[in-house]
Coordinates of C-alpha atoms in Angstrom, one line a residue:
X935 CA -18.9 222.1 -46.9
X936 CA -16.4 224.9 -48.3
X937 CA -13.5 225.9 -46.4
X938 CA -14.8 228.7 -44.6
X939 CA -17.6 226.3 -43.0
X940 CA -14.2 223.5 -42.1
X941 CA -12.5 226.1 -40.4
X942 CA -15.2 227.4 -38.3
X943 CA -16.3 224.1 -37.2
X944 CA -12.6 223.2 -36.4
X945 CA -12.3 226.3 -34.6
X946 CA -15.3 226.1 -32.3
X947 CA -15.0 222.3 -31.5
X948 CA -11.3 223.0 -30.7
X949 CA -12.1 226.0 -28.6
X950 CA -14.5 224.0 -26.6
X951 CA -12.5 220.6 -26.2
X952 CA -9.7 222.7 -25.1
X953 CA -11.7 224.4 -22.5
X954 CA -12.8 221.6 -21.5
X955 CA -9.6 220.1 -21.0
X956 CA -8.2 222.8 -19.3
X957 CA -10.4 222.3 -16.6
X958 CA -10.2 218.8 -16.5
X959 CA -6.0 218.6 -16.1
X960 CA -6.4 221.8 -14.0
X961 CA -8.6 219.5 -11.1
X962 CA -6.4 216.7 -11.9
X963 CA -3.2 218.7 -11.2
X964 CA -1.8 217.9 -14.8
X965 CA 0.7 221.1 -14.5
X966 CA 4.2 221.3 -15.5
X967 CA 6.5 222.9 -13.2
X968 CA 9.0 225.0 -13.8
X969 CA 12.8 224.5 -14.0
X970 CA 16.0 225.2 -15.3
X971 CA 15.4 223.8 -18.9
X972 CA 11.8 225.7 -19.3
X973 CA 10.7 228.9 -20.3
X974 CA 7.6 229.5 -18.4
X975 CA 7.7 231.0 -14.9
X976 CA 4.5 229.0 -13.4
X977 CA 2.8 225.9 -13.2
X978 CA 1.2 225.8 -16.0
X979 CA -2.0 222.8 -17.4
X980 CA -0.7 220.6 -20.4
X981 CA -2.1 218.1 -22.6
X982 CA -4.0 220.9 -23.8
X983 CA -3.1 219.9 -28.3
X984 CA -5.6 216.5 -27.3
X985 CA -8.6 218.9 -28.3
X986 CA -6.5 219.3 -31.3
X987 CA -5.8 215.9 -31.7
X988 CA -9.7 215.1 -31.2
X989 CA -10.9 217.0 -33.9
X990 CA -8.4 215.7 -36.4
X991 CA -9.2 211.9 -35.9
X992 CA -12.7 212.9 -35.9
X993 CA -12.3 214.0 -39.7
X994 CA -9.8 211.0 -40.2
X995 CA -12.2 208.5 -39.4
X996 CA -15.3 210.1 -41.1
X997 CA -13.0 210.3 -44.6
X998 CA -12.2 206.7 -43.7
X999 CA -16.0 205.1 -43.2
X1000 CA -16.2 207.3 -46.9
X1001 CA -14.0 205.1 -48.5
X1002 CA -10.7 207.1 -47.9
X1003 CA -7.9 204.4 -46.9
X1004 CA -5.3 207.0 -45.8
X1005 CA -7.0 208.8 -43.6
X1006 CA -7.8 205.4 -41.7
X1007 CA -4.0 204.6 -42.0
X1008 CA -3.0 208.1 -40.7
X1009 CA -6.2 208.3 -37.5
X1010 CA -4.6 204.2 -36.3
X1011 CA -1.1 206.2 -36.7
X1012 CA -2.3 209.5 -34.8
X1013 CA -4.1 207.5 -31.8
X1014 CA -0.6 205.5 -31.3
X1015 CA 1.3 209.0 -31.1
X1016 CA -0.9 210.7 -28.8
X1017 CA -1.6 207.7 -26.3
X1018 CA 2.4 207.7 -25.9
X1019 CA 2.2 211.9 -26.3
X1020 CA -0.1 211.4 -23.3
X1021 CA 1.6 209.4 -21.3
X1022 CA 4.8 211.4 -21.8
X1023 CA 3.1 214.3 -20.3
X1024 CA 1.8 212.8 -17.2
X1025 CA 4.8 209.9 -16.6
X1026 CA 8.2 211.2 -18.3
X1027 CA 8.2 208.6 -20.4
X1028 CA 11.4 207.4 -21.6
X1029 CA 12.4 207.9 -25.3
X1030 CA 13.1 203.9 -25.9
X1031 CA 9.5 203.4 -25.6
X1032 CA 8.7 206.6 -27.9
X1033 CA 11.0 205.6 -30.5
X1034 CA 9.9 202.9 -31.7
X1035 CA 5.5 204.3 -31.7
X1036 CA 7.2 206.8 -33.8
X1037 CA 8.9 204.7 -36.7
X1038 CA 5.4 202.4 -36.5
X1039 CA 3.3 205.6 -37.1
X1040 CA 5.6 206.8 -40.0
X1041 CA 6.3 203.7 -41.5
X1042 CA 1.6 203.2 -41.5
X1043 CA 1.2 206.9 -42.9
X1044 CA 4.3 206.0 -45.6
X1045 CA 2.4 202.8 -46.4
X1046 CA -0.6 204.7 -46.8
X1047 CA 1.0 207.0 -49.0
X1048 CA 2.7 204.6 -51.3
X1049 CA 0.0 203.2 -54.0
X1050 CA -0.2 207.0 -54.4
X1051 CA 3.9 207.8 -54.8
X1052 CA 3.9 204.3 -57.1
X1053 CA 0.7 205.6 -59.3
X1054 CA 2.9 209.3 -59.6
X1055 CA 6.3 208.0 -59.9
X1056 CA 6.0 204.4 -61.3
X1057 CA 9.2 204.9 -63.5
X1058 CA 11.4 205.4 -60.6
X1059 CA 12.2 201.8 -60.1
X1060 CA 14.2 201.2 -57.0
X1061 CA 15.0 205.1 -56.8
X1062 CA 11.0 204.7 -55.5
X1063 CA 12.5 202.9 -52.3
X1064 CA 15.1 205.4 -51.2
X1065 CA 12.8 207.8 -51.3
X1066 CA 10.5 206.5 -48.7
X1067 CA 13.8 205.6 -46.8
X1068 CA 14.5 209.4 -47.0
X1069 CA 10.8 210.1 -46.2
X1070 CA 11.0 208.0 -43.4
X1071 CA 13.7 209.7 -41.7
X1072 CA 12.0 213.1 -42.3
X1073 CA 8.9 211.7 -40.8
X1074 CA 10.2 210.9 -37.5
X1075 CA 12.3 213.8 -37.7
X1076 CA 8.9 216.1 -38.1
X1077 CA 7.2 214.1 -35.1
X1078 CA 10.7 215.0 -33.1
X1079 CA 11.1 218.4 -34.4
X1080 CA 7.2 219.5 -33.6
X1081 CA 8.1 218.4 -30.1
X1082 CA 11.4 220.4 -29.3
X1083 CA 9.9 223.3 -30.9
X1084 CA 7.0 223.6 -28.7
X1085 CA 8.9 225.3 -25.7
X1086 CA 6.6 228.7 -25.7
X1087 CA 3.8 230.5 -25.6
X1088 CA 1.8 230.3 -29.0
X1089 CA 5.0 228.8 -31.5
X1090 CA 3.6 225.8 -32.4
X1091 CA 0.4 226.2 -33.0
X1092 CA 1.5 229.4 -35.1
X1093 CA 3.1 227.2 -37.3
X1094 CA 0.4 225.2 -37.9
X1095 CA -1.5 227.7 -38.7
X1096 CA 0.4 229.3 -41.0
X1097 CA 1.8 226.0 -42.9
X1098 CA -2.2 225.4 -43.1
X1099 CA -3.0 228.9 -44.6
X1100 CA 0.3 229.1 -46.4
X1101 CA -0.4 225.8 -48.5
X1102 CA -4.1 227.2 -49.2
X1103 CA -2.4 230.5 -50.7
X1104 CA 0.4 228.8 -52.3
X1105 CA -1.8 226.5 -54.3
X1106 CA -4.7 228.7 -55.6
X1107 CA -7.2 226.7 -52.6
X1108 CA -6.8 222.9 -51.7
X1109 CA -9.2 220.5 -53.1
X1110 CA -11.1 217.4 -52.2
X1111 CA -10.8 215.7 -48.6
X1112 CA -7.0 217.0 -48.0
X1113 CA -8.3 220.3 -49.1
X1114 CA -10.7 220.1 -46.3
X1115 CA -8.1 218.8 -43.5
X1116 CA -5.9 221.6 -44.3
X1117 CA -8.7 224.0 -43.9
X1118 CA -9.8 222.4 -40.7
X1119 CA -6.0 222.1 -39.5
X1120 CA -6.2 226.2 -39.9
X1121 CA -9.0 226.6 -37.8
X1122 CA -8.8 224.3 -35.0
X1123 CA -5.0 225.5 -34.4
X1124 CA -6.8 229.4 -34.1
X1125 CA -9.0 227.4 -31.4
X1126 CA -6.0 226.1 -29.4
X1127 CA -4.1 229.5 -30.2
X1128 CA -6.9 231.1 -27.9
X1129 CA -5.5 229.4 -24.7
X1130 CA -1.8 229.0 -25.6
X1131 CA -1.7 232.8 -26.9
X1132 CA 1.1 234.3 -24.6
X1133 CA 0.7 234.4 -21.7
X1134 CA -0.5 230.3 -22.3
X1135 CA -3.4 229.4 -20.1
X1136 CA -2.3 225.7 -21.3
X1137 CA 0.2 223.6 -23.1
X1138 CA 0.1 221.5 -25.9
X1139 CA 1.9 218.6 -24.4
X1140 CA 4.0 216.0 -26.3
X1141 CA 0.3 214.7 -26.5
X1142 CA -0.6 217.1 -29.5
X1143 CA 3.1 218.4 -30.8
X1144 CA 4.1 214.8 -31.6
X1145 CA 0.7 214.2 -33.5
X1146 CA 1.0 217.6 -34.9
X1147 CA 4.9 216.6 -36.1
X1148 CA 3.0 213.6 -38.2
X1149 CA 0.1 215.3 -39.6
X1150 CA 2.0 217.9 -41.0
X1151 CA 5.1 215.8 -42.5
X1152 CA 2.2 213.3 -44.0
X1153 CA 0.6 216.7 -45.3
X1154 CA 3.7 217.9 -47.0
X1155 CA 4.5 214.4 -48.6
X1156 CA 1.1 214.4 -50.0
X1157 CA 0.3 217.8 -51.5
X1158 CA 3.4 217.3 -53.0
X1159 CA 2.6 213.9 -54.6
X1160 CA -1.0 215.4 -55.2
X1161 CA 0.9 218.7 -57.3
X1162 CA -0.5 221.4 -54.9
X1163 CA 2.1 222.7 -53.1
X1164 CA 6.0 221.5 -53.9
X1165 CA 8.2 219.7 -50.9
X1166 CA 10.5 223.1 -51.1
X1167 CA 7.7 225.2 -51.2
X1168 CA 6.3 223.9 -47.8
X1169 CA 10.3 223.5 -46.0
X1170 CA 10.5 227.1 -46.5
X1171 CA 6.8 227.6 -44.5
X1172 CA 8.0 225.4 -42.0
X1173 CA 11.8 226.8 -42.2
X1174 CA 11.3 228.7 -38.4
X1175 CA 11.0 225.2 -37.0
X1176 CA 13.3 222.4 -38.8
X1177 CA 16.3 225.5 -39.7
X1178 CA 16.0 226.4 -35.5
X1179 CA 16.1 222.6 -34.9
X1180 CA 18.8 221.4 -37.4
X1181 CA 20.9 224.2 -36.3
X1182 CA 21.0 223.9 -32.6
X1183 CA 20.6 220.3 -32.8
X1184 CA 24.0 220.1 -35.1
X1185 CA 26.1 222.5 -32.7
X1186 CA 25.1 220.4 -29.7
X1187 CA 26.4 217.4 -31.0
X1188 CA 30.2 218.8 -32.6
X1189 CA 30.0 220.6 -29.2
X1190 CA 30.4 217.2 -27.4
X1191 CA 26.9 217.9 -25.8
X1192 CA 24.2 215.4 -25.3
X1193 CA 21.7 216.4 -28.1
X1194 CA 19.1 214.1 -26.5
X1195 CA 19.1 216.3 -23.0
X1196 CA 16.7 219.0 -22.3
X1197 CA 18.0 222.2 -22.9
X1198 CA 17.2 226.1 -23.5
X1199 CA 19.7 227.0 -26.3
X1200 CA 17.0 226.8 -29.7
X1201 CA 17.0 230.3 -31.0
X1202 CA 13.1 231.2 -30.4
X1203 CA 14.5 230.1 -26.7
X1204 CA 17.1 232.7 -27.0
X1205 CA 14.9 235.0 -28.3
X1206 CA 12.1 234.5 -25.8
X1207 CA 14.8 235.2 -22.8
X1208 CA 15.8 238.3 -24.1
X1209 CA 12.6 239.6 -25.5
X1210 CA 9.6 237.2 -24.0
X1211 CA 7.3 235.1 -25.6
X1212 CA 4.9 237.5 -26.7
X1213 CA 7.1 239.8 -29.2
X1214 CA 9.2 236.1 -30.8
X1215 CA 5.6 234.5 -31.6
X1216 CA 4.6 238.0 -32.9
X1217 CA 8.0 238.0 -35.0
X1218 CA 7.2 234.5 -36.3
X1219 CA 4.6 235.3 -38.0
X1220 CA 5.6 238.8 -39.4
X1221 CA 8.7 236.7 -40.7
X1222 CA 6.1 234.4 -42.1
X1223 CA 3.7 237.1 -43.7
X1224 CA 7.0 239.1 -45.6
X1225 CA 9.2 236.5 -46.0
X1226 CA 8.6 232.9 -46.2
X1227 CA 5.1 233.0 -48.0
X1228 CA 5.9 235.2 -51.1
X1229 CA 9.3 232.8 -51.3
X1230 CA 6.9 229.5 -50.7
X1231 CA 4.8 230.9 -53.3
X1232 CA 7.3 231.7 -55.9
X1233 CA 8.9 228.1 -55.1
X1234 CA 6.1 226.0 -55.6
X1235 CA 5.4 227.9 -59.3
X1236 CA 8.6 227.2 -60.2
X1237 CA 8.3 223.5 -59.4
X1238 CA 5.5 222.9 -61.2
X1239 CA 7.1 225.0 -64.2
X1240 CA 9.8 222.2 -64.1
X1241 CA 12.5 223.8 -62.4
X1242 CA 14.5 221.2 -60.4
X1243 CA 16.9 223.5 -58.6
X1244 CA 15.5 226.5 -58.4
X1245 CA 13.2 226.0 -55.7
X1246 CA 16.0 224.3 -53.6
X1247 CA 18.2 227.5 -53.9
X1248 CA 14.8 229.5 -52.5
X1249 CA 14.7 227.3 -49.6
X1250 CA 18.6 228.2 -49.0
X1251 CA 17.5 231.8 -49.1
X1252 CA 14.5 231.4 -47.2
X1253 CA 16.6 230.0 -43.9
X1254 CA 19.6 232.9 -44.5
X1255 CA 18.2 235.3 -41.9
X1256 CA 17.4 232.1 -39.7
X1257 CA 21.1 230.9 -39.6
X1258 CA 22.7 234.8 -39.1
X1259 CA 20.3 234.7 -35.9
X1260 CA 21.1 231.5 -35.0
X1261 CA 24.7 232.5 -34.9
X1262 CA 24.6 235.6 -33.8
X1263 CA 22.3 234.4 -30.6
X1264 CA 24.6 231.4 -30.1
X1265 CA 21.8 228.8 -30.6
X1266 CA 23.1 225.5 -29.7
X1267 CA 25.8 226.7 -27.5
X1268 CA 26.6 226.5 -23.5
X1269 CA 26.1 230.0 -22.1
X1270 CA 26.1 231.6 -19.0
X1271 CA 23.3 234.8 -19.8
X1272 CA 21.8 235.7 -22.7
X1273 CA 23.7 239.0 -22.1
X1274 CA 27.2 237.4 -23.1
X1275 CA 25.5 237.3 -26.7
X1276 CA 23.8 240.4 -27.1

């Protein structure tokens, strides 16, 4: 099948298990209120990424009966994220029992990776071990920072969309089974887009946004392993969500707050109560079409020209317009109104 045909299919099973799910949460009463720390107005169906999910393992599994031990790994490490994911949604589920189905699913996608990293990098001797350390950390960083990012209309499933399509530009078109899953990742995000588009007709849920956080991390470890697309090249596609999230996340904490409590001070939160969630999700991807993917492109060729710091300094200038609206909106901070800001 060539991309086109992955994308399609992705889209159009997506479209339909999401409908699908939609009315089945809808009967069930699977809505999340609204409250102080949200940014919707109405009840509103969630668990809506499990179509997502669905169509994901689906591929997973059918590149694992062909042979393909890492996509095995990485379905077993999906399934464990969204069964939590899912219960989060319906129970609250508290994060000492998330914790720890997050390091397990990192640590089995990481071990799937690793004949791979040793066969690349066999002459970095112990260096090898810090690095999936390192990788680790980001991992269950990606799974965390998928699911604090997904507080309106349409962001997440933007940025899945255009990390997918970004990497296919980047690198000249993916190849082989990866290839594939980042062209069906493209499409089946453009089939949940169609009921999360502001105004959302359903959420994603910590269901999909936590398996979403792991796909992509595993995705940027292993096109960059693979040569495709560099690990600065794909930070500064996915620079909206960890640059928002570092940021606010870092203030919280030398603020004295409690970094682990719900809150509304993310910048795209900001931004979405002053401007709605239509016109940030818009601006997300403007950003992304005249800024991050020419910088993501000219990254990842100077990576695989050898450049070691180069690209780094890229994703340092990619985030600068990130970090002047993070300051300038007071992300992180306790405030009153928007309007003391502005």
């Amino acid at each position: 099948m060539t991309g086109l045909a992955w994308s399609v299919g992705g889209f159009v099973i997506t479209l339909l298990l999401v409908w699908v799910t939609l009315k089945l949460v809808s009967v069930a009463g699977w809505l999340v209120e609204p409250n102080q720390r949200s940014s919707h107005v109405q009840a509103t169906p969630t668990a809506g990424g499990l179509g997502l999910v669905l169509v994901v393992l689906a591929y997973l599994v059918a590149m694992f009966s062909a042979g393909v031990t890492l996509a095995g790994s990485w379905a077993f490490a999906l399934v464990g994220l969204a069964m939590v994911g899912l219960w989060d949604d319906l129970a609250e589920l508290r994060a000492r029992w998330r914790w720890p189905v997050q390091v397990f699913a990192s640590l089995l996608t990481l071990w799937a990776l690793m004949p791979t990293y040793e066969a690349a990098f066999s002459d970095w001797g112990a260096w090898l071990w810090l690095w999936f350390g390192l990788c680790l950390i980001a991992l269950v960083w990606f799974i965390n920072l998928f699911n604090f990012m997904d507080g309106i209309d349409g962001i997440a499933g933007v940025q899945a969309f255009t990390f997918a399509l970004g990497t296919q530009i980047v690198s000249g078109g993916l190849v082989g089974w990866s290839g594939d899953l980042v062209w069906l990742l493209a499409g089946a995000s453009l089939g949940f887009l169609c009921f999360n588009w502001p105004p959302a007709k359903i959420f994603m849920g910590d269901v999909g946004s936590q398996a979403l956080g792991l796909l992509i991390g595993g995705l940027v470890l292993l096109l960059h392993v693979k040569g495709s697309v560099s690990i600065p090249a794909s930070l500064i596609l996915l620079s909206v969500f960890w640059a928002d999230a570092t940021y606010t996340l870092t203030v919280r904490y030398w603020s004295g707050q409690k970094v682990t409590q719900a809150h509304r001070s993310h910048l795209y939160q900001r931004l979405a109560q002053k401007y709605g969630h239509f016109y940030v999700t818009v601006g997300f991807v403007g950003l992304w079409m005249v800024w991050l993917l020419p910088l993501a492109w000219y990254a990842s060729h100077l990576s695989l020209d050898g450049s070691i710091w180069s690209p780094w300094i890229l994703v340092a200038v990619a985030i600068t317009p990130l970090v002047i609206l993070c300051q300038r909106f007071a992300a992180g901070r306790v405030i009153n109104d928007i309007r003391d800001v502005t």
